[in-house]
Coordinates of C-alpha atoms in Angstrom, one line a residue:
M1 CA -43.4 169.9 -37.0
S2 CA -44.8 166.7 -35.5
D3 CA -46.1 166.5 -32.0
H4 CA -45.3 162.8 -31.9
I5 CA -43.6 162.1 -28.6
P6 CA -41.7 158.7 -29.1
H7 CA -41.5 155.6 -26.9
W8 CA -37.9 154.0 -26.8
D9 CA -37.0 150.9 -29.4
L10 CA -34.9 148.1 -28.1
S11 CA -35.8 145.7 -31.0
N12 CA -31.9 145.6 -32.0
V13 CA -31.3 144.0 -28.6
Y14 CA -34.3 141.3 -28.7
P15 CA -37.3 141.4 -31.1
S16 CA -39.6 140.7 -27.9
L17 CA -39.9 139.2 -24.5
E18 CA -41.4 136.1 -26.2
S19 CA -38.9 135.9 -28.8
P20 CA -36.6 132.7 -29.2
E21 CA -33.5 134.6 -28.8
F22 CA -34.5 136.2 -25.7
I23 CA -35.7 133.0 -24.2
A24 CA -32.4 131.5 -25.3
D25 CA -30.4 134.2 -23.8
G26 CA -32.3 134.0 -20.3
E27 CA -31.1 130.0 -20.3
K28 CA -27.6 131.4 -21.4
L29 CA -27.3 133.6 -18.6
R30 CA -28.0 131.1 -16.1
T31 CA -25.8 128.7 -17.5
Q32 CA -22.9 131.2 -17.6
V33 CA -23.6 132.0 -14.2
Q34 CA -23.3 128.4 -12.9
E35 CA -20.0 127.9 -15.1
L36 CA -18.4 131.1 -13.5
Q37 CA -19.3 129.5 -10.0
T38 CA -17.6 126.3 -11.0
F39 CA -14.4 128.2 -12.3
F40 CA -14.2 130.3 -9.0
E41 CA -14.6 126.9 -6.8
D42 CA -12.1 125.0 -8.9
K43 CA -9.6 127.8 -10.3
V44 CA -9.8 131.0 -8.0
T45 CA -10.2 130.1 -4.4
P46 CA -7.4 127.6 -4.2
I47 CA -5.1 130.5 -5.3
T48 CA -3.6 132.4 -2.3
A49 CA -1.0 135.1 -1.7
A50 CA 1.5 132.2 -1.2
N51 CA 1.3 131.4 -4.8
T52 CA 3.8 133.1 -7.0
P53 CA 2.9 136.4 -8.8
T54 CA 2.8 134.6 -12.0
E55 CA 0.5 132.1 -11.1
I56 CA -1.9 134.7 -9.2
E57 CA -1.8 137.2 -12.4
A58 CA -2.8 134.2 -14.8
V59 CA -5.8 133.3 -12.6
L60 CA -6.7 136.8 -11.7
S61 CA -6.5 138.2 -15.4
E62 CA -8.9 135.2 -16.5
A63 CA -11.3 136.1 -13.7
V64 CA -11.4 139.8 -14.7
A65 CA -12.1 138.8 -18.3
R66 CA -14.9 136.4 -17.5
L67 CA -16.6 138.9 -15.2
N68 CA -16.4 141.7 -17.8
D69 CA -18.1 139.3 -20.1
I70 CA -21.0 138.0 -18.0
Y71 CA -21.6 141.7 -16.6
E72 CA -22.0 142.9 -20.0
F73 CA -24.1 140.0 -20.9
G74 CA -26.2 140.2 -18.0
M75 CA -26.7 143.9 -17.9
T76 CA -27.7 144.0 -21.5
Y77 CA -30.3 141.2 -20.7
R78 CA -31.5 143.2 -17.4
A79 CA -31.8 146.5 -19.3
Y80 CA -34.1 145.0 -21.8
V81 CA -36.5 143.5 -19.2
S82 CA -36.2 146.9 -17.3
S83 CA -37.2 148.9 -20.2
F84 CA -40.8 147.1 -20.1
V85 CA -40.9 147.4 -16.1
S86 CA -39.9 151.1 -16.0
T87 CA -42.3 152.2 -18.9
D88 CA -45.2 149.8 -17.8
S89 CA -45.7 148.5 -14.4
F90 CA -48.9 146.7 -15.5
N91 CA -46.9 144.4 -17.7
K92 CA -47.2 141.1 -15.7
T93 CA -45.1 139.3 -18.2
A94 CA -42.1 141.7 -17.6
L95 CA -42.9 141.6 -13.9
R96 CA -42.5 137.9 -13.9
L97 CA -39.4 137.9 -16.1
M98 CA -37.7 140.7 -13.7
S99 CA -38.5 138.5 -10.8
E100 CA -37.0 135.4 -12.4
L101 CA -34.0 137.4 -13.2
D102 CA -33.3 137.9 -9.4
K103 CA -32.1 134.6 -9.1
P104 CA -29.1 134.6 -11.5
M105 CA -28.5 138.2 -10.5
V106 CA -28.0 137.2 -6.9
A107 CA -25.8 134.3 -7.9
L108 CA -23.8 136.9 -9.8
R109 CA -23.6 139.1 -6.8
Q110 CA -22.5 136.2 -4.7
I111 CA -19.7 135.5 -7.1
G112 CA -18.8 139.3 -6.9
V113 CA -18.6 139.0 -3.4
Q114 CA -16.3 135.8 -3.5
F115 CA -14.0 137.7 -6.0
D116 CA -14.0 140.8 -3.7
T117 CA -12.9 138.8 -0.8
W118 CA -10.3 136.8 -2.6
V119 CA -8.8 140.1 -4.0
G120 CA -8.7 141.5 -0.7
S121 CA -6.8 138.3 0.6
L122 CA -4.2 139.3 -2.0
K123 CA -3.8 142.8 -1.0
D124 CA -0.2 142.6 0.3
V125 CA 1.1 140.9 -2.9
L126 CA -1.5 142.6 -5.4
P127 CA 1.0 145.5 -6.4
Q128 CA 3.6 142.9 -7.3
V129 CA 1.2 140.9 -9.4
L130 CA -0.2 144.0 -11.3
E131 CA 3.4 144.8 -12.5
I132 CA 3.0 141.9 -14.7
E133 CA 1.6 142.8 -18.3
G134 CA -1.9 141.4 -18.7
T135 CA -5.8 141.9 -18.3
A136 CA -5.3 142.3 -14.5
R137 CA -2.9 145.2 -14.8
Q138 CA -5.2 146.9 -17.3
H139 CA -7.7 146.9 -14.4
A140 CA -5.3 147.9 -11.8
F141 CA -7.3 150.7 -10.3
A142 CA -10.5 148.7 -9.9
L143 CA -8.6 145.9 -8.5
L144 CA -6.6 147.9 -6.0
E145 CA -10.0 149.7 -4.9
T146 CA -11.5 146.3 -4.4
A147 CA -8.9 145.0 -2.3
E148 CA -9.0 148.2 0.0
Q149 CA -13.0 148.1 0.4
A150 CA -12.9 144.2 0.9
K151 CA -12.0 145.1 4.7
Y152 CA -15.8 146.3 4.8
M153 CA -17.1 142.8 4.0
M154 CA -18.9 140.3 6.3
S155 CA -17.6 136.6 5.8
T156 CA -18.8 135.4 2.4
A157 CA -21.3 133.0 3.9
E158 CA -22.9 136.2 5.4
E159 CA -22.6 138.1 2.3
N160 CA -24.2 135.6 0.3
L161 CA -26.9 135.0 2.8
A162 CA -27.4 139.0 2.5
A163 CA -27.7 138.9 -1.3
E164 CA -30.3 135.8 -1.2
L165 CA -32.5 137.4 1.4
S166 CA -32.4 140.9 -0.5
T167 CA -34.7 139.4 -3.1
S168 CA -37.6 139.1 -0.6
G169 CA -36.3 141.9 1.6
S170 CA -35.0 145.3 0.7
N171 CA -35.3 144.6 -3.1
A172 CA -38.8 143.7 -2.8
W173 CA -39.4 146.8 -0.8
N174 CA -37.9 148.7 -3.3
K175 CA -40.1 147.2 -6.0
L176 CA -43.1 147.9 -3.9
Q177 CA -42.4 151.5 -3.7
G178 CA -41.9 151.6 -7.7
T179 CA -45.1 149.9 -8.1
I180 CA -47.2 152.1 -5.8
T181 CA -46.0 155.2 -7.1
S182 CA -46.2 154.3 -10.7
Q183 CA -49.7 153.2 -10.6
L184 CA -51.3 155.8 -8.4
T185 CA -53.5 158.2 -10.2
V186 CA -55.6 161.2 -9.5
D187 CA -58.7 162.8 -10.9
F188 CA -57.8 166.4 -11.6
E189 CA -59.9 169.1 -13.4
L190 CA -57.7 170.9 -16.0
D191 CA -59.0 173.2 -18.8
G192 CA -62.6 172.4 -17.9
E193 CA -62.1 168.7 -18.1
V194 CA -61.6 166.1 -15.3
K195 CA -58.6 163.8 -16.5
T196 CA -57.1 161.0 -14.6
L197 CA -53.5 161.9 -14.4
P198 CA -50.5 159.5 -13.4
M199 CA -48.5 161.0 -10.6
P200 CA -45.6 162.3 -12.8
A201 CA -48.0 164.2 -14.9
L202 CA -49.8 165.8 -11.8
I203 CA -46.3 166.7 -10.6
N204 CA -45.3 168.1 -13.7
L205 CA -48.4 170.8 -13.2
H206 CA -45.9 172.4 -10.4
G207 CA -44.7 174.2 -13.6
H208 CA -48.2 175.4 -14.7
P209 CA -48.4 179.1 -15.2
D210 CA -51.9 179.3 -13.4
E211 CA -51.2 179.4 -9.8
S212 CA -54.6 178.2 -9.0
V213 CA -53.7 175.1 -11.0
R214 CA -50.4 174.6 -9.3
R215 CA -52.2 175.1 -5.8
R216 CA -54.9 172.4 -6.6
A217 CA -52.5 170.2 -8.0
H218 CA -50.3 170.6 -4.9
A219 CA -53.2 169.8 -2.7
A220 CA -54.2 166.6 -4.9
E221 CA -50.6 165.4 -4.7
I222 CA -50.4 165.7 -0.9
K223 CA -54.0 164.0 -0.6
A224 CA -52.6 161.1 -2.9
W225 CA -49.6 160.6 -1.1
E226 CA -51.3 160.7 2.2
S227 CA -53.5 157.9 1.1
V228 CA -50.5 155.6 0.5
K229 CA -48.2 157.0 3.3
E230 CA -48.2 153.7 5.5
P231 CA -47.0 151.2 2.8
L232 CA -44.3 153.5 1.7
A233 CA -43.1 154.3 5.4
A234 CA -43.0 150.6 5.6
C235 CA -40.8 150.5 2.5
L236 CA -38.6 153.2 3.6
N237 CA -38.2 151.8 7.3
S238 CA -37.4 148.0 6.0
I239 CA -34.8 149.6 3.7
K240 CA -33.1 152.0 5.9
G241 CA -33.2 149.3 8.7
T242 CA -31.5 146.7 6.5
V243 CA -28.8 149.1 5.4
N244 CA -27.9 150.1 9.0
T245 CA -27.7 146.5 10.1
L246 CA -25.4 145.6 7.2
N247 CA -23.3 148.7 7.6
K248 CA -22.6 147.9 11.2
R249 CA -21.9 144.0 10.5
R250 CA -19.4 145.4 7.8
G251 CA -17.7 147.7 10.0
R252 CA -18.7 150.9 8.3
E253 CA -18.8 154.1 10.5
D254 CA -22.5 155.0 9.4
A255 CA -24.5 155.0 6.1
L256 CA -22.5 158.0 4.9
H257 CA -19.3 156.1 5.0
S258 CA -20.1 153.7 2.2
A259 CA -21.6 156.7 -0.1
V260 CA -18.4 158.7 0.5
D261 CA -16.3 155.8 -0.7
G262 CA -18.6 154.8 -3.6
A263 CA -18.5 158.4 -4.7
R264 CA -14.6 158.0 -4.8
I265 CA -14.2 161.3 -2.7
D266 CA -13.4 161.6 1.0
R267 CA -15.1 163.4 3.9
D268 CA -13.0 166.7 3.7
T269 CA -14.4 167.0 0.1
L270 CA -17.9 166.5 1.0
T271 CA -17.5 168.9 4.0
A272 CA -15.8 171.8 1.8
M273 CA -18.8 171.1 -0.8
M274 CA -21.6 171.0 1.9
S275 CA -20.0 174.3 3.5
A276 CA -20.0 176.0 0.5
M277 CA -23.7 175.2 -0.3
E278 CA -24.8 176.4 3.2
D279 CA -23.0 179.5 2.7
S280 CA -25.1 180.0 -0.4
F281 CA -28.5 179.8 1.0
P282 CA -29.0 183.6 1.4
M283 CA -28.2 184.1 -2.2
F284 CA -31.0 181.3 -3.0
R285 CA -33.5 182.9 -0.6
K286 CA -32.9 186.2 -2.3
Y287 CA -33.8 184.7 -5.6
F288 CA -37.0 182.9 -3.9
R289 CA -38.0 186.4 -2.5
A290 CA -37.6 188.1 -5.9
K291 CA -39.6 185.4 -7.7
A292 CA -42.4 185.8 -5.1
Q293 CA -42.5 189.5 -5.9
R294 CA -42.4 188.7 -9.7
I295 CA -45.6 186.6 -9.5
G296 CA -47.4 189.1 -7.0
K297 CA -46.8 187.6 -3.6
E298 CA -45.2 188.4 -0.3
Q299 CA -43.6 185.0 0.0
L300 CA -43.2 182.0 -2.1
D301 CA -45.4 178.9 -1.5
W302 CA -44.0 175.4 -2.1
W303 CA -46.3 175.1 -5.2
D304 CA -44.5 178.3 -6.7
L305 CA -41.1 176.8 -6.8
F306 CA -41.5 175.5 -10.3
A307 CA -43.8 178.4 -11.6
P308 CA -42.9 180.1 -14.9
V309 CA -41.6 183.6 -15.0
G310 CA -41.2 185.7 -17.9
A311 CA -42.9 185.9 -21.3
V312 CA -41.9 182.9 -22.7
T313 CA -44.8 180.5 -22.6
K314 CA -43.7 178.5 -25.8
H315 CA -44.8 175.0 -25.5
Y316 CA -42.2 172.8 -27.4
T317 CA -43.1 169.8 -29.6
F318 CA -40.7 166.8 -29.1
A319 CA -39.3 167.8 -32.9
E320 CA -38.6 171.4 -31.7
A321 CA -36.9 170.3 -28.5
R322 CA -34.8 167.9 -30.6
E323 CA -33.7 170.5 -33.0
F324 CA -32.9 172.9 -30.2
I325 CA -30.5 170.3 -28.6
L326 CA -28.8 169.4 -31.7
E327 CA -28.2 172.8 -32.8
N328 CA -26.6 173.7 -29.6
Y329 CA -24.7 170.7 -28.9
A330 CA -22.9 171.2 -32.2
R331 CA -21.7 174.5 -31.3
F332 CA -20.0 172.5 -28.3
S333 CA -18.8 169.5 -30.4
Q334 CA -20.1 168.0 -33.8
E335 CA -19.3 164.7 -32.3
M336 CA -21.8 165.3 -29.5
A337 CA -24.3 166.6 -31.8
D338 CA -23.9 163.4 -34.1
F339 CA -24.4 161.1 -30.9
A340 CA -27.6 162.8 -30.0
Q341 CA -28.7 162.7 -33.7
Q342 CA -28.2 158.8 -33.3
A343 CA -30.3 158.7 -30.1
F344 CA -33.1 160.6 -31.8
D345 CA -33.0 158.9 -35.0
N346 CA -33.3 155.3 -33.6
N347 CA -35.8 155.9 -30.8
W348 CA -33.4 155.5 -27.8
I349 CA -35.7 158.1 -25.8
D350 CA -39.0 157.2 -24.2
A351 CA -40.5 160.8 -23.6
E352 CA -44.3 160.2 -23.1
S353 CA -45.7 160.6 -19.7
R354 CA -48.5 157.7 -19.2
S355 CA -50.1 155.6 -16.6
G356 CA -47.8 152.7 -15.3
K357 CA -44.6 154.7 -16.3
R358 CA -42.1 155.6 -13.6
G359 CA -41.6 159.5 -13.0
G360 CA -38.6 161.3 -13.3
A361 CA -35.8 160.6 -15.9
F362 CA -32.8 158.5 -16.2
C363 CA -30.4 157.1 -18.8
M364 CA -29.3 153.4 -18.8
G365 CA -26.6 151.7 -20.7
V366 CA -27.1 148.8 -23.0
P367 CA -23.5 147.5 -23.1
G368 CA -24.1 144.5 -25.5
V369 CA -25.1 147.0 -28.3
R370 CA -22.9 149.8 -27.1
E371 CA -25.9 152.1 -26.8
S372 CA -28.0 153.9 -24.2
R373 CA -31.6 154.4 -23.6
I374 CA -33.2 157.3 -21.8
L375 CA -36.7 157.7 -20.0
C376 CA -38.1 161.3 -19.4
N377 CA -41.7 162.6 -19.1
F378 CA -41.9 165.2 -21.5
D379 CA -44.4 167.9 -21.3
G380 CA -43.4 170.4 -23.8
S381 CA -41.7 173.0 -21.1
L382 CA -38.2 174.4 -21.6
D383 CA -37.3 172.5 -18.2
Q384 CA -38.0 169.1 -19.9
V385 CA -35.8 170.2 -22.9
F386 CA -33.2 170.7 -20.4
T387 CA -33.9 167.4 -18.8
I388 CA -33.4 165.5 -22.2
A389 CA -30.2 167.4 -22.9
H390 CA -29.0 166.1 -19.2
E391 CA -29.8 162.7 -19.9
L392 CA -28.3 162.7 -23.3
G393 CA -25.1 163.8 -21.3
H394 CA -25.3 160.5 -19.7
G395 CA -25.4 158.8 -22.9
F396 CA -22.6 160.7 -24.4
H397 CA -20.4 159.6 -21.4
N398 CA -21.3 156.1 -22.1
Y399 CA -20.4 156.6 -25.9
C400 CA -17.1 158.0 -24.8
A401 CA -16.2 154.8 -22.7
Y402 CA -17.5 152.6 -25.6
Q403 CA -15.2 154.4 -28.1
A404 CA -12.4 154.1 -25.9
D405 CA -13.1 150.1 -25.6
K406 CA -13.4 150.3 -21.7
T407 CA -14.6 147.0 -20.2
M408 CA -17.3 146.9 -17.7
L409 CA -14.9 146.9 -14.6
Q410 CA -13.1 150.0 -16.2
K411 CA -16.4 151.8 -16.7
Q412 CA -17.6 151.6 -13.1
T413 CA -18.0 155.3 -12.6
P414 CA -19.2 156.8 -9.4
M415 CA -22.2 159.1 -9.2
T416 CA -20.1 162.2 -8.6
M417 CA -18.4 161.8 -12.0
A418 CA -21.5 160.4 -13.7
E419 CA -23.4 163.6 -13.1
T420 CA -20.6 165.4 -14.6
A421 CA -21.3 165.0 -18.1
S422 CA -25.0 165.5 -17.8
I423 CA -24.5 168.8 -16.2
M424 CA -21.9 169.8 -18.8
C425 CA -24.5 169.1 -21.6
E426 CA -27.4 170.9 -19.7
T427 CA -25.0 173.7 -19.2
I428 CA -24.1 174.0 -22.8
V429 CA -27.9 173.9 -23.7
T430 CA -28.7 176.4 -20.9
N431 CA -26.1 179.0 -21.8
A432 CA -27.1 178.9 -25.6
A433 CA -30.6 179.5 -25.0
L434 CA -29.5 182.4 -22.7
A435 CA -27.1 183.8 -25.3
Q436 CA -30.2 183.4 -28.1
A437 CA -32.6 185.1 -26.0
Q438 CA -34.4 187.7 -28.3
S439 CA -35.9 189.9 -25.5
E440 CA -35.5 190.6 -21.6
E441 CA -38.4 188.9 -21.1
E442 CA -37.3 185.6 -22.8
K443 CA -34.0 186.0 -20.9
L444 CA -35.9 186.2 -17.6
A445 CA -37.8 183.0 -18.4
I446 CA -34.6 181.1 -19.3
L447 CA -32.9 182.3 -16.1
E448 CA -36.0 181.3 -14.2
T449 CA -35.8 177.8 -15.6
T450 CA -32.0 177.3 -14.8
L451 CA -32.4 179.0 -11.2
I452 CA -35.3 176.5 -10.5
G453 CA -32.8 173.6 -11.3
A454 CA -29.9 175.0 -9.5
S455 CA -31.8 175.7 -6.3
Q456 CA -33.2 172.1 -6.7
V457 CA -29.5 170.9 -6.7
V458 CA -28.3 172.9 -4.1
V459 CA -30.9 174.0 -1.6
D460 CA -33.3 171.0 -2.0
I461 CA -30.5 168.5 -2.1
Y462 CA -28.9 169.7 1.0
S463 CA -32.6 169.2 2.5
R464 CA -32.6 165.7 1.3
F465 CA -29.1 165.1 2.8
L466 CA -30.3 166.3 6.3
F467 CA -33.4 164.1 5.9
E468 CA -31.8 160.9 5.0
K469 CA -29.0 161.4 7.7
E470 CA -31.7 161.7 10.3
I471 CA -34.0 158.9 9.1
F472 CA -30.8 156.6 9.1
E473 CA -29.9 157.9 12.6
R474 CA -33.2 157.4 14.2
R475 CA -33.9 154.1 12.5
E476 CA -31.3 152.6 14.5
Q477 CA -33.4 153.2 17.7
A478 CA -36.9 152.5 16.4
E479 CA -39.2 152.4 13.1
L480 CA -40.5 155.7 12.3
S481 CA -44.0 156.5 11.7
A482 CA -45.3 157.9 8.4
D483 CA -45.9 161.0 10.4
D484 CA -42.5 160.9 11.9
I485 CA -40.9 160.8 8.6
C486 CA -43.0 163.7 7.4
D487 CA -41.8 165.7 10.2
A488 CA -38.2 165.1 9.4
M489 CA -38.9 166.2 5.9
H490 CA -40.7 169.2 7.1
R491 CA -37.6 170.3 9.3
A492 CA -35.2 169.5 6.6
Q493 CA -36.8 171.8 4.2
L494 CA -37.2 174.5 6.7
A495 CA -33.4 174.5 7.5
T496 CA -32.6 174.9 3.8
Y497 CA -35.4 177.0 2.5
G498 CA -35.7 179.1 5.6
D499 CA -37.8 182.0 5.0
G500 CA -37.5 181.7 1.2
V501 CA -40.6 179.5 1.2
S502 CA -43.7 179.7 3.3
E503 CA -43.3 177.2 5.9
D504 CA -46.9 176.3 5.9
S505 CA -46.7 175.1 2.3
L506 CA -43.4 172.8 2.6
H507 CA -43.8 169.5 1.1
S508 CA -43.7 167.0 3.8
Y509 CA -44.3 163.9 1.5
M510 CA -41.4 164.5 -0.9
W511 CA -40.0 161.3 0.6
T512 CA -42.9 159.2 -0.7
W513 CA -42.0 159.4 -4.3
K514 CA -38.5 160.0 -4.7
P515 CA -37.0 156.7 -5.7
H516 CA -33.5 157.5 -4.4
Y517 CA -34.5 156.9 -0.8
Y518 CA -35.3 153.2 -1.7
Y519 CA -32.1 152.1 -3.2
P520 CA -30.9 149.6 -0.7
G521 CA -27.3 149.6 -2.3
L522 CA -27.1 153.4 -2.7
S523 CA -27.5 155.6 0.3
F524 CA -27.4 159.4 0.1
Y525 CA -28.0 159.2 -3.6
N526 CA -28.3 163.0 -3.9
F527 CA -25.2 164.9 -3.0
P528 CA -23.3 163.5 -6.3
Y529 CA -25.8 165.8 -8.3
T530 CA -24.6 168.9 -6.4
F531 CA -21.1 167.5 -7.0
G532 CA -21.7 167.1 -10.9
L533 CA -23.5 170.6 -11.1
L534 CA -20.7 172.5 -9.5
F535 CA -17.9 170.7 -10.9
G536 CA -19.4 170.6 -14.2
L537 CA -19.7 174.5 -14.1
G538 CA -16.0 174.5 -13.1
L539 CA -15.2 172.5 -16.2
Y540 CA -17.4 174.9 -18.3
A541 CA -15.5 177.7 -17.3
I542 CA -12.2 176.2 -18.5
Y543 CA -13.8 175.2 -21.5
Q544 CA -14.7 179.0 -22.1
E545 CA -11.0 179.7 -21.6
R546 CA -9.5 176.9 -23.6
G547 CA -12.1 176.6 -26.5
E548 CA -11.9 173.6 -28.8
A549 CA -8.5 172.5 -27.3
F550 CA -10.8 171.5 -24.1
I551 CA -12.8 168.7 -26.0
P552 CA -10.0 166.0 -26.4
D553 CA -9.2 166.3 -22.6
Y554 CA -12.9 166.3 -21.8
K555 CA -13.5 163.0 -23.7
A556 CA -10.6 161.5 -22.2
L557 CA -12.0 162.3 -18.8
L558 CA -15.2 160.8 -19.6
A559 CA -13.7 157.8 -20.8
S560 CA -11.6 157.3 -17.6
T561 CA -14.0 158.1 -15.0
G562 CA -14.0 154.6 -13.7
E563 CA -10.2 154.5 -13.6
A564 CA -9.2 157.1 -10.9
S565 CA -10.4 159.0 -7.9
A566 CA -12.6 162.0 -8.4
A567 CA -9.8 164.2 -6.7
D568 CA -7.2 162.7 -9.4
L569 CA -9.4 163.2 -12.0
A570 CA -10.2 166.8 -11.1
A571 CA -6.5 167.5 -10.8
Q572 CA -6.0 166.8 -14.4
F573 CA -7.5 170.2 -15.1
G574 CA -6.1 172.0 -12.1
I575 CA -9.1 171.6 -9.8
N576 CA -8.7 170.9 -6.0
I577 CA -12.0 169.5 -4.9
R578 CA -11.0 169.5 -1.5
S579 CA -10.8 173.2 -1.4
K580 CA -14.0 175.2 -0.1
E581 CA -12.9 178.0 -2.5
F582 CA -13.4 175.8 -5.5
W583 CA -17.1 174.9 -4.7
A584 CA -17.7 178.6 -3.8
G585 CA -16.4 179.7 -7.2
S586 CA -18.7 177.4 -8.9
L587 CA -21.7 178.8 -6.8
A588 CA -20.7 182.2 -7.4
L589 CA -21.5 181.5 -11.2
I590 CA -24.9 180.8 -10.2
G591 CA -24.8 184.0 -8.2
E592 CA -24.2 185.8 -11.3
R593 CA -27.5 184.3 -12.7
V594 CA -29.4 185.3 -9.5
E595 CA -27.9 188.8 -10.0
A596 CA -28.9 189.0 -13.6
Y597 CA -32.4 187.6 -12.8
L598 CA -32.9 190.4 -10.1
A599 CA -31.6 193.2 -12.7
L600 CA -34.3 192.3 -15.3

């Protein structure tokens, strides 16, 4: 099998950044934005609640259709440019083009603000308008949600100014964080050779079987982040300060308010889930202590969290990872396996870790060609196999929406439901790996990998929630120094990991490289991952009961995640997400894996 690790291919979108087609579409995008601005000024804003429902419906339907078209076109164009920036931050052409793209995208955001404000002004008559058959009615959920959320908007002039200032403000700070973290390298001795490693490759050494390598890599990582802590603290302070200011001006209760609404859940749901998570900490600490014993230590150190345990030390080639995923997807759904086959065959995945490439993993839709692209940093570990399966789950989610001919506005999926598909796919592959284990040592290694992931999504994400909450609250009073931020991170980790991990080894610089903290438009990014894990486990339990009959309902769910609240979507499967018992039940499934781990 080949050891070739692929880069993604978007040549079916545009031949190159210098191609006539790409250049022409850049001009086309700017022209379409200008035409849409004229349409809104001449046709949309003159329409008020005093007009007849028929008159309102005609303009509303045309506005929705035009927005769908330009969002699809603009997001495809942006995804193409982003594919270069995220894999090579040294590419000056791509960076320049991304900067140039800011102007039409800001203008498009301003049109979106104008649209949202206008729809909000129609709130009282909107139900009557949506009784009329047409494009608007087909987007009823999105429009009613827009009307409700419009009350949390500043004036149109203020929102436009905020959008304009973001290019040299919060978005610029976000770009700086990405550039710093993607270009930082460390000289590190590995296997008797000093290598210059990009930070994602250094971080991947957390899973190295040799404890001395993990410990040295952790020390090198801390030293590297310390060298750039001041500019990154400036980034974080500026972004969180901006978000606080805008939330206050928009009438939000706090930063969490918009995150909860954006997730299409309520605080009762979040409280129920977080309470169940907190109750599970003793279970996870039991696992941490057992792992420490297995590697010959009294207490786990931070650099041991990702340490492999068990006899399986297999290094997967990318080809082997591909076959493992395809085989086990097919056991769940041949259609899902066929989708993944297409992704592999057509180089939709950029897997090689290299300097200038962003760390972590993500999936982005390319709506103009009805495809997805996946970024990961493949190192041959089982964990990275699971990561590819996870991101392909996002791609399958996009596929289901494309197959159902959902428009851009119909596909606006909250993070809570977006993570459901990816967790389902990861669970499918994980459970298959456990079922196919040839020995107790192999099963132990697989359980270890799954529990590492689960502890990150439950224990670590709870610490991130505590951290981000404190940063937002303290930022209202003053800027935080880099040391202040580190202290907050340390205390958040101590509150969740407890005595499961040595306090002296906690990673106070975790805030530096996690890009989620630096998203100006999406605060508290992480708790939806926990929602996705636990909701996905609940759905998988239903699949185990229903078998193949579950698949059509599951596909329909994925196709419609942009058209209902999380509670309503869950209710289709008899799940009450406001009940702590549901979340505790899913955590109990992880508890069964902990007990199996302890028994081996």
